Coordinates of C-alpha atoms in Angstrom, one line a residue:
Chain A
M1 CA -0.3 -0.2 -0.3
A2 CA 1.1 3.8 -0.7
S3 CA 3.2 4.5 2.7
V4 CA 4.1 8.1 3.9
A5 CA 6.9 8.5 5.6
L6 CA 6.7 10.1 9.1
S7 CA 8.8 11.7 11.4
E8 CA 8.0 11.0 15.2
A9 CA 7.1 14.2 16.1
E10 CA 4.7 14.2 13.3
K11 CA 2.9 10.9 14.8
V12 CA 2.7 12.1 18.5
Y13 CA 1.2 15.5 17.0
I14 CA -1.4 13.6 15.3
V15 CA -1.8 10.4 18.0
H16 CA -2.1 13.8 20.9
G17 CA -4.7 15.4 18.6
V18 CA -6.9 11.8 18.5
Q19 CA -7.0 11.6 21.9
E20 CA -8.5 15.5 22.5
D21 CA -10.8 14.3 19.8
L22 CA -9.2 17.0 17.1
R23 CA -7.8 15.6 14.1
V24 CA -5.1 16.9 11.8
D25 CA -7.7 17.9 9.2
G26 CA -10.3 19.7 11.6
R27 CA -12.4 16.3 12.1
G28 CA -13.8 14.3 15.0
C29 CA -12.6 10.8 15.5
E30 CA -16.5 9.9 14.0
D31 CA -16.6 12.3 11.0
Y32 CA -15.6 11.1 7.5
R33 CA -14.0 12.6 4.6
C34 CA -15.9 14.1 2.1
V35 CA -17.5 11.3 -0.1
E36 CA -18.8 12.0 -3.9
V37 CA -20.2 9.5 -5.7
E38 CA -21.9 9.4 -9.6
T39 CA -22.9 6.6 -11.2
D40 CA -22.9 5.7 -14.8
V41 CA -19.5 6.8 -15.7
V42 CA -18.3 4.2 -17.9
S43 CA -20.8 3.1 -20.4
N44 CA -19.7 -0.2 -21.8
T45 CA -20.4 -1.9 -18.4
S46 CA -23.8 -3.3 -17.1
G47 CA -23.1 -0.7 -13.8
S48 CA -20.4 1.1 -12.9
A49 CA -19.7 3.9 -10.3
R50 CA -16.7 6.2 -9.1
V51 CA -15.9 7.6 -5.6
K52 CA -13.7 10.2 -4.3
L53 CA -12.8 9.9 -0.6
G54 CA -10.9 12.9 -0.2
H55 CA -8.0 11.9 -2.8
T56 CA -8.8 8.0 -2.9
D57 CA -10.5 7.7 -5.8
I58 CA -12.4 4.4 -7.0
L59 CA -13.6 3.5 -10.1
V60 CA -16.1 0.1 -9.9
G61 CA -17.1 -1.1 -13.2
V62 CA -20.1 -4.9 -13.3
K63 CA -20.3 -6.2 -15.9
A64 CA -23.4 -9.0 -16.3
E65 CA -22.3 -12.0 -18.5
M66 CA -23.7 -15.3 -19.0
G67 CA -22.4 -18.1 -17.3
T68 CA -23.0 -21.7 -15.7
P69 CA -24.3 -22.1 -12.1
K70 CA -21.7 -23.6 -9.4
L71 CA -22.3 -26.8 -9.2
E72 CA -23.3 -27.0 -5.5
R73 CA -25.8 -23.9 -6.1
P74 CA -27.4 -25.0 -9.2
N75 CA -30.4 -22.1 -9.0
E76 CA -28.5 -19.1 -8.1
G77 CA -26.0 -16.8 -10.0
Y78 CA -23.0 -15.7 -8.6
L79 CA -20.8 -12.4 -7.9
E80 CA -16.6 -12.8 -9.6
F81 CA -14.5 -10.2 -7.4
F82 CA -11.4 -8.6 -9.2
V83 CA -9.5 -5.8 -7.6
D84 CA -7.1 -4.0 -9.8
C85 CA -4.3 -1.7 -8.0
S86 CA -2.5 0.5 -11.2
A87 CA 0.8 1.7 -11.0
N88 CA -2.1 4.8 -11.2
A89 CA -1.8 5.3 -7.8
T90 CA 1.7 4.7 -6.1
P91 CA 4.9 3.3 -9.0
E92 CA 5.2 0.7 -5.9
F93 CA 1.9 -1.2 -7.9
E94 CA 3.4 -1.0 -11.5
G95 CA 4.0 -5.3 -13.1
R96 CA 2.8 -7.3 -9.8
G97 CA 3.0 -5.3 -7.4
G98 CA -0.1 -4.5 -6.5
D99 CA -1.2 -8.1 -6.7
D100 CA -1.1 -8.8 -2.7
L101 CA -3.0 -5.9 -2.0
G102 CA -5.8 -6.9 -4.6
T103 CA -6.2 -10.2 -3.4
E104 CA -6.7 -9.5 -0.4
I105 CA -9.1 -6.4 -1.0
A106 CA -11.0 -9.1 -3.7
N107 CA -11.0 -12.0 -0.8
T108 CA -12.3 -9.2 1.9
L109 CA -14.8 -8.7 -0.6
Y110 CA -16.0 -12.8 -1.5
R111 CA -16.5 -12.5 2.5
I112 CA -18.6 -9.6 3.2
F113 CA -20.8 -11.5 0.5
N114 CA -20.8 -14.4 1.1
N115 CA -24.4 -14.9 2.8
K116 CA -28.0 -15.2 1.5
S117 CA -29.0 -12.3 2.3
S118 CA -26.5 -9.3 1.0
V119 CA -27.4 -9.9 -2.8
D120 CA -30.4 -12.1 -4.3
L121 CA -28.1 -14.3 -6.2
K122 CA -31.7 -16.2 -7.1
S123 CA -32.7 -13.2 -9.6
L124 CA -29.3 -13.4 -11.2
C125 CA -30.7 -17.3 -12.4
I126 CA -31.5 -17.9 -15.9
S127 CA -32.3 -21.4 -16.2
P128 CA -31.3 -23.8 -13.4
R129 CA -28.1 -25.9 -13.8
E130 CA -27.9 -24.5 -16.9
H131 CA -27.4 -21.1 -17.6
C132 CA -27.0 -18.1 -14.9
W133 CA -25.7 -14.7 -14.9
V134 CA -22.7 -13.8 -13.6
L135 CA -21.4 -10.5 -12.4
Y136 CA -18.2 -9.6 -13.0
V137 CA -17.5 -6.9 -10.3
D138 CA -13.9 -5.0 -11.1
V139 CA -12.5 -2.2 -8.9
L140 CA -9.8 0.0 -10.0
L141 CA -7.9 1.7 -7.8
L142 CA -6.9 5.1 -8.8
E143 CA -5.5 7.3 -6.4
C144 CA -4.8 5.6 -3.1
G145 CA -5.5 8.3 -0.2
G146 CA -6.3 6.2 3.1
N147 CA -9.2 4.2 3.8
L148 CA -9.2 2.1 0.4
F149 CA -11.9 -0.5 1.9
D150 CA -14.5 2.1 2.7
A151 CA -14.2 3.6 -0.3
I152 CA -14.0 0.1 -2.4
S153 CA -17.5 -1.0 -0.3
I154 CA -19.4 2.5 -1.1
A155 CA -18.5 2.5 -4.4
V156 CA -19.3 -1.4 -5.3
K157 CA -22.6 -1.3 -3.5
A158 CA -23.5 2.2 -6.2
A159 CA -22.2 0.2 -9.0
L160 CA -24.3 -2.9 -8.2
F161 CA -27.7 -0.8 -7.6
N162 CA -26.7 1.1 -11.3
T163 CA -25.9 -2.4 -12.9
R164 CA -28.9 -3.3 -15.3
I165 CA -29.1 -6.6 -16.6
P166 CA -31.0 -7.4 -19.7
R167 CA -34.0 -9.3 -19.0
V168 CA -33.8 -13.0 -21.0
R169 CA -36.9 -15.6 -21.8
V170 CA -36.1 -19.3 -21.8
L171 CA -38.4 -20.9 -24.7
E172 CA -38.6 -24.2 -24.9
D173 CA -39.7 -26.2 -28.2
E174 CA -41.7 -29.5 -28.0
E175 CA -38.2 -32.2 -28.3
G176 CA -37.5 -30.6 -24.9
S177 CA -34.4 -28.3 -26.2
K178 CA -33.7 -24.9 -24.9
D179 CA -33.8 -21.5 -26.2
I180 CA -32.7 -18.9 -24.8
E181 CA -34.8 -15.2 -25.8
L182 CA -33.5 -11.7 -25.5
S183 CA -36.1 -8.9 -25.0
D184 CA -36.3 -6.0 -27.7
D185 CA -36.7 -3.3 -25.9
P186 CA -32.9 -2.1 -24.3
Y187 CA -34.5 -0.6 -21.0
D188 CA -36.3 -3.6 -20.1
C189 CA -33.7 -4.8 -17.3
I190 CA -33.9 -6.3 -13.9
R191 CA -32.3 -4.5 -11.0
L192 CA -30.5 -5.6 -7.7
S193 CA -31.7 -4.8 -4.7
V194 CA -28.8 -3.2 -2.6
E195 CA -31.0 -2.7 0.4
N196 CA -28.8 -5.8 2.2
V197 CA -25.3 -4.9 0.5
P198 CA -23.3 -4.7 3.7
C199 CA -20.5 -1.6 3.6
I200 CA -16.8 -1.8 5.2
V201 CA -16.3 0.5 8.2
T202 CA -12.8 0.6 9.2
L203 CA -12.1 1.4 12.4
C204 CA -8.4 2.6 12.9
K205 CA -6.8 2.5 16.6
I206 CA -4.5 5.2 17.5
G207 CA -3.5 5.9 21.0
Y208 CA -6.7 4.7 23.1
R209 CA -8.6 5.6 21.2
H210 CA -9.8 4.9 17.5
V211 CA -11.4 6.8 14.0
V212 CA -12.5 6.2 11.4
D213 CA -12.2 7.2 7.8
A214 CA -8.1 7.4 8.7
T215 CA -6.1 9.4 6.0
L216 CA -2.5 7.9 4.8
Q217 CA -0.6 9.6 7.5
E218 CA -3.1 9.1 10.4
E219 CA -3.2 4.9 8.7
A220 CA 1.1 5.0 9.2
C221 CA 0.5 6.0 13.0
S222 CA -2.5 3.1 14.0
L223 CA -1.0 -0.1 14.9
A224 CA -4.3 -2.3 14.2
S225 CA -7.7 -1.4 12.9
L226 CA -10.6 -3.4 12.7
L227 CA -13.2 -3.5 9.3
V228 CA -16.6 -4.0 10.6
S229 CA -19.3 -5.0 7.2
V230 CA -22.4 -4.1 8.9
T231 CA -25.9 -3.5 6.2
S232 CA -28.3 -0.4 6.0
K233 CA -29.7 -2.0 9.6
G234 CA -27.2 -2.6 11.8
V235 CA -26.3 -6.1 10.7
V236 CA -22.7 -7.0 11.4
T237 CA -21.5 -9.6 8.4
C238 CA -18.6 -9.5 8.2
M239 CA -15.3 -9.1 10.6
R240 CA -11.7 -8.8 10.9
K241 CA -8.8 -7.7 12.3
V242 CA -5.6 -5.9 9.6
G243 CA -2.8 -4.5 10.6
K244 CA 0.3 -5.5 12.5
G245 CA -0.1 -5.0 15.8
S246 CA -2.9 -6.0 18.8
L247 CA -6.3 -5.5 19.8
D248 CA -7.7 -6.1 23.5
P249 CA -10.7 -8.2 23.5
E250 CA -12.8 -5.2 25.4
S251 CA -11.7 -2.6 22.5
I252 CA -12.8 -5.0 20.0
F253 CA -16.5 -4.3 21.3
E254 CA -15.6 -0.6 21.3
M255 CA -15.0 -0.7 18.0
M256 CA -17.9 -2.7 16.7
E257 CA -20.5 -0.6 18.2
T258 CA -19.5 2.8 16.0
G259 CA -19.0 0.5 13.5
K260 CA -22.6 -0.3 13.5
R261 CA -23.7 3.2 14.6
M262 CA -21.2 4.1 11.6
G263 CA -22.5 2.5 9.0
K264 CA -26.2 3.3 9.5
V265 CA -25.6 6.5 8.7
L266 CA -23.5 5.7 6.2
H267 CA -26.2 3.3 4.3
T268 CA -28.6 6.4 4.8
S269 CA -27.0 9.0 3.1
L270 CA -25.4 6.8 0.6
Q271 CA -29.0 5.3 -0.4
S272 CA -30.1 9.3 -0.6
V273 CA -27.0 10.6 -3.2
L274 CA -28.0 7.3 -5.4
Q275 CA -31.6 7.9 -5.3
K276 CA -31.6 11.6 -6.4
E277 CA -29.0 10.7 -8.7
E278 CA -31.1 8.2 -10.1
S279 CA -34.1 10.2 -10.4
L280 CA -32.2 12.8 -12.7
G281 CA -33.0 10.3 -15.0
P282 CA -30.7 10.1 -18.4
K283 CA -30.8 14.1 -18.6
R284 CA -28.1 14.3 -15.9
Q285 CA -25.1 16.3 -16.8
K286 CA -22.3 13.3 -16.3
V287 CA -18.7 15.1 -14.6
G288 CA -16.3 11.4 -14.5
F289 CA -12.8 13.2 -14.4
L290 CA -14.3 16.1 -16.0
G291 CA -15.3 17.7 -13.1
Chain B
M1 CA -17.4 -5.4 -45.3
A2 CA -21.1 -7.3 -45.6
G3 CA -24.0 -5.7 -44.3
L4 CA -21.8 -2.6 -43.0
E5 CA -21.0 0.6 -45.1
L6 CA -18.5 1.9 -43.4
L7 CA -18.2 5.0 -45.8
S8 CA -21.8 5.9 -46.9
D9 CA -21.9 7.4 -50.4
Q10 CA -22.8 10.7 -49.3
G11 CA -19.2 10.6 -47.8
Y12 CA -20.8 10.1 -44.1
R13 CA -19.3 7.6 -41.7
V14 CA -21.1 5.5 -39.8
D15 CA -21.2 7.4 -37.0
G16 CA -22.0 10.2 -39.0
R17 CA -18.4 12.0 -39.7
R18 CA -17.2 12.6 -42.3
A19 CA -14.0 11.1 -43.6
G20 CA -11.1 13.6 -41.5
E21 CA -13.3 14.9 -38.9
L22 CA -12.0 14.2 -35.7
R23 CA -14.7 12.3 -32.8
K24 CA -15.0 14.9 -29.7
I25 CA -12.2 15.3 -27.9
Q26 CA -12.6 17.0 -23.9
A27 CA -9.6 16.9 -21.8
R28 CA -8.5 17.9 -18.0
M29 CA -4.7 18.0 -16.7
G30 CA -4.2 17.6 -12.8
V31 CA -6.7 15.4 -11.9
F32 CA -4.8 13.5 -9.3
A33 CA -3.3 15.5 -6.3
Q34 CA -0.5 12.7 -5.8
A35 CA 1.0 12.0 -8.4
D36 CA 3.4 14.6 -10.0
G37 CA 1.3 15.1 -13.0
S38 CA -2.0 13.5 -14.0
A39 CA -4.3 13.9 -17.2
Y40 CA -7.4 12.5 -18.4
I41 CA -8.7 12.1 -21.9
E42 CA -12.0 11.2 -23.7
Q43 CA -12.3 11.0 -27.7
G44 CA -15.0 10.0 -28.6
N45 CA -16.1 6.8 -26.2
T46 CA -12.2 6.3 -25.6
K47 CA -11.7 7.6 -22.3
A48 CA -7.9 7.2 -21.0
L49 CA -6.0 8.4 -17.9
A50 CA -2.6 9.1 -17.7
V51 CA -0.1 9.7 -14.8
V52 CA 3.4 11.1 -14.7
Y53 CA 5.9 10.2 -10.8
G54 CA 9.5 12.0 -11.7
P55 CA 12.2 12.6 -12.6
H56 CA 13.0 10.7 -9.3
E57 CA 15.7 8.4 -8.4
I58 CA 16.4 4.9 -10.4
R59 CA 13.7 2.9 -9.0
G60 CA 15.2 -0.9 -8.2
S61 CA 18.3 -1.9 -9.7
R62 CA 21.5 1.4 -10.2
A63 CA 22.5 -1.0 -12.9
R64 CA 19.4 0.6 -15.3
A65 CA 20.5 4.2 -14.7
L66 CA 21.9 6.0 -18.6
P67 CA 24.6 8.2 -17.4
D68 CA 24.0 10.6 -19.4
R69 CA 19.7 11.2 -20.1
A70 CA 17.1 9.8 -17.9
L71 CA 15.2 6.7 -18.3
V72 CA 11.2 6.5 -19.5
N73 CA 9.3 3.7 -18.4
C74 CA 6.3 3.5 -18.9
Q75 CA 3.1 1.2 -18.5
Y76 CA -0.2 0.6 -20.6
S77 CA -3.2 -1.4 -18.9
S78 CA -6.7 -1.3 -19.8
A79 CA -9.8 -1.7 -17.2
T80 CA -11.1 -5.3 -17.3
F81 CA -14.1 -4.0 -17.6
S82 CA -12.9 -1.1 -20.7
T83 CA -13.8 -3.3 -23.8
G84 CA -16.9 -4.9 -25.0
E85 CA -15.9 -8.7 -23.9
R86 CA -14.1 -8.4 -20.5
K87 CA -10.7 -8.5 -20.0
R88 CA -9.1 -11.4 -18.0
R89 CA -5.5 -9.0 -16.9
P90 CA -5.7 -5.5 -17.4
H91 CA -2.0 -5.6 -18.0
G92 CA 1.3 -7.7 -18.2
D93 CA -0.1 -9.3 -21.6
R94 CA 1.5 -9.2 -25.2
K95 CA -0.8 -6.3 -25.9
S96 CA -0.2 -4.3 -23.1
C97 CA 3.6 -5.0 -23.5
E98 CA 3.8 -3.9 -26.6
M99 CA 1.9 -0.9 -26.4
G100 CA 3.8 -0.1 -23.1
L101 CA 7.7 -0.6 -25.3
Q102 CA 5.9 2.0 -28.2
L103 CA 4.6 4.7 -25.8
R104 CA 8.4 4.4 -24.4
Q105 CA 10.0 5.1 -27.7
T106 CA 7.5 8.5 -28.7
F107 CA 8.3 10.0 -25.3
E108 CA 12.0 9.3 -26.1
A109 CA 12.1 11.0 -29.1
A110 CA 9.9 13.7 -27.5
I111 CA 11.2 14.7 -24.1
L112 CA 14.4 16.5 -23.4
T113 CA 15.9 13.7 -21.5
Q114 CA 19.2 14.6 -21.6
L115 CA 18.7 17.6 -19.0
H116 CA 18.0 14.5 -16.2
P117 CA 20.7 12.0 -16.5
R118 CA 20.6 8.9 -14.2
S119 CA 16.9 9.7 -13.1
Q120 CA 13.7 8.5 -14.4
I121 CA 10.4 8.9 -15.3
D122 CA 7.4 7.4 -15.2
I123 CA 4.3 7.3 -17.0
Y124 CA 1.0 5.0 -16.0
V125 CA -1.7 4.8 -18.9
Q126 CA -4.8 3.4 -17.9
V127 CA -7.5 2.7 -20.6
L128 CA -11.0 3.3 -19.0
Q129 CA -13.4 2.9 -21.9
A130 CA -12.0 1.1 -25.4
D131 CA -13.7 2.4 -28.3
G132 CA -10.8 2.0 -30.8
G133 CA -7.5 4.6 -30.8
T134 CA -6.7 3.9 -27.5
Y135 CA -2.8 4.0 -28.9
A136 CA -4.2 7.6 -29.9
A137 CA -5.8 8.7 -26.3
C138 CA -2.6 7.0 -25.1
V139 CA 0.0 9.3 -26.1
N140 CA -2.4 12.4 -25.9
A141 CA -3.0 12.0 -22.5
A142 CA 0.4 11.4 -21.6
T143 CA 1.4 14.7 -23.4
L144 CA -0.8 17.0 -21.0
A145 CA 0.3 14.4 -18.3
V146 CA 3.6 15.2 -18.8
L147 CA 2.8 18.5 -19.1
D148 CA 1.4 18.9 -15.7
A149 CA 4.6 17.0 -14.6
G150 CA 6.7 20.6 -15.7
I151 CA 8.6 17.9 -17.4
P152 CA 10.5 19.3 -20.3
M153 CA 9.8 18.1 -23.9
R154 CA 10.5 19.4 -27.2
D155 CA 6.6 19.8 -28.5
F156 CA 3.5 18.3 -27.5
V157 CA 3.0 14.5 -29.3
C158 CA -0.3 14.3 -30.9
A159 CA -1.3 10.9 -31.9
C160 CA -4.5 10.0 -34.4
S161 CA -5.2 6.9 -36.3
A162 CA -6.4 6.5 -39.8
G163 CA -7.5 3.9 -42.5
F164 CA -8.7 3.3 -45.4
V165 CA -11.8 2.5 -47.0
D166 CA -13.6 2.4 -50.2
G167 CA -10.2 4.9 -51.7
T168 CA -10.4 7.8 -48.9
A169 CA -8.2 8.0 -46.2
L170 CA -10.1 7.8 -42.7
A171 CA -9.4 9.5 -39.4
D172 CA -9.8 8.7 -36.1
L173 CA -11.1 5.6 -36.3
S174 CA -14.1 3.8 -33.9
H175 CA -14.1 0.4 -32.7
V176 CA -16.5 -0.3 -35.5
E177 CA -14.0 1.1 -38.1
E178 CA -11.3 -1.2 -36.4
A179 CA -12.9 -4.2 -36.0
A180 CA -13.4 -4.3 -40.3
G181 CA -10.5 -4.8 -40.6
G182 CA -9.0 -2.8 -42.6
P183 CA -5.0 -1.3 -43.3
Q184 CA -4.8 1.1 -40.0
L185 CA -2.0 3.3 -39.8
A186 CA -1.1 5.2 -35.6
L187 CA 1.0 8.4 -36.0
A188 CA 2.8 10.4 -33.4
L189 CA 3.2 13.5 -34.4
L190 CA 5.5 16.5 -32.8
P191 CA 3.5 19.3 -34.7
A192 CA 5.7 22.0 -34.6
S193 CA 8.3 20.3 -36.6
G194 CA 6.0 18.3 -38.2
Q195 CA 8.6 15.1 -37.6
I196 CA 7.7 11.7 -37.0
A197 CA 7.4 10.0 -33.5
L198 CA 6.0 6.8 -34.3
L199 CA 4.5 5.3 -37.1
E200 CA 3.0 1.7 -37.1
M201 CA 0.8 0.1 -39.9
D202 CA -0.9 -2.6 -40.1
A203 CA -2.6 -5.0 -43.3
R204 CA -1.5 -4.4 -46.5
L205 CA -2.0 -1.4 -48.3
H206 CA -0.6 0.1 -52.0
E207 CA 2.2 1.8 -51.7
D208 CA 0.3 4.6 -53.1
H209 CA -2.5 5.2 -51.4
L210 CA 0.0 5.5 -48.0
E211 CA 0.6 9.4 -48.7
H212 CA -3.4 9.9 -48.4
V213 CA -3.3 7.8 -45.1
L214 CA -0.1 9.5 -43.9
E215 CA -1.8 12.8 -44.7
A216 CA -5.2 12.3 -43.2
A217 CA -3.2 11.1 -39.7
A218 CA -0.8 13.8 -40.1
Q219 CA -3.7 16.3 -40.2
A220 CA -6.1 15.3 -37.9
A221 CA -2.6 15.0 -34.9
Q222 CA -2.7 18.7 -35.7
G223 CA -6.3 19.2 -35.3
V224 CA -5.7 17.2 -31.6
H225 CA -3.0 19.5 -31.1
T226 CA -5.0 22.1 -31.6
L227 CA -7.5 21.2 -29.1
L228 CA -4.7 20.1 -26.4
D229 CA -2.8 23.6 -26.9
R230 CA -6.3 25.0 -25.4
V231 CA -6.4 22.7 -23.0
V232 CA -2.9 22.9 -21.6
R233 CA -3.5 27.1 -21.6
Q234 CA -6.8 27.3 -20.1
H235 CA -5.4 24.7 -17.1
V236 CA -2.5 27.2 -17.2
R237 CA -4.7 30.0 -16.9
E238 CA -7.1 28.2 -14.1
A239 CA -3.9 27.5 -12.2
S240 CA -2.3 31.2 -12.5
I241 CA -5.7 32.6 -11.1
L242 CA -5.6 30.3 -7.9
L243 CA -2.0 31.0 -7.7
G244 CA -3.4 34.6 -7.4
D245 CA -1.7 36.6 -9.9

């Protein structure tokens, strides 16, 4: 991951500030930076979103392709995650340099989506055991300014919200051979319900306190952090400790509570932004990277 | 080409352009704060980002350092969702490596590398959406990014592709026109001097026609230059207003 070099004095300044509930950029311990979300930025995908959280910049594209259901789940489609840490973010990611971090993030995404409630996978099935939709969720990391996991999970949720899968029908003739027919109307498509898609809240332990949405500098001062993936109802679907330090059990419970509280707020505001953008319809002026 | 008419009798192309017409170009410099230079360009539906780091010390093995000039290091990658069919790998495949090498060749010809001996300049380009002319879009984005980083160059590098259909040279091919499989030419031009930094042609083309196609590509590249120049001037004007003088 992109790293910053901090002197001892700078670290002390950050740690003492956090203890007084005042961070370097003027936020309190439970404040997020301003999040910018835009959906439908790449037109040849089924759904896409770009999220900017401080200096962290994420682009997610979802492509729906037809595949065969997995043997153990014959009447469900599935999601595939791939994270590309591009060299744009930092020269360290050149060549195969970003693969480790990419795999780590992709595995975390697999884990937080690994429960029945997050996405209705049954709606992705076309004909049991034969055809289903496979959603390839591809995350592109463009700039790295701390708190990657939260930004990526917000972008994935926004992209899934934006995803439109063409409606298909299975026609069966007398001999039993099946034919898949695509709807003529390009606007006739199915949408995914993203109500239960979780978002990750990362809590960084700095000194005796924990902060949400840490910047790169704050991440450099923290020894350990806790990833909590929370749904809009405040249900925790996954939890993971990351970082090289250790955490005591009591603080884990404290952090979990904060995570749940922050997660609910995050979901509410994300949902309202997405709805607002949706209501503008196709007339919306697209900003993308030009704004 | 069966079924699809690339050039109508009235002289219009599939997307309604004339033979020598460019697609709409929109660009922006200084997209990212952390990189030394960055730029984003849209040419029709082709979208590319370029980021420049450097000049800085050589990373990795010191043996690669050049005693008399800077090392230009390029990486081309294209997002897995950028093409119609999903790609499995964003970079590291044969096409990306080749593109990286071509970019490197192009920019070694344009950057005044002798001003920064024993150092390295990284140029990373990322295609977000591919609709024909990805090489050209990458070069144009990278030029803006290098300018944004303040690295001295001989001149702009402006690139454009051209093709040849029914006896007419077409400038700035879209994906549909590329996929039709006719001859294709990629040209990178140093517009002030008219020198060519990179020239590549695929497929068969009669020698007599080459001049026309080359002329069409060069003219389109000059057009690109006019637009990029405008973007740079606008950016500098905005930056100087922000600085307060």
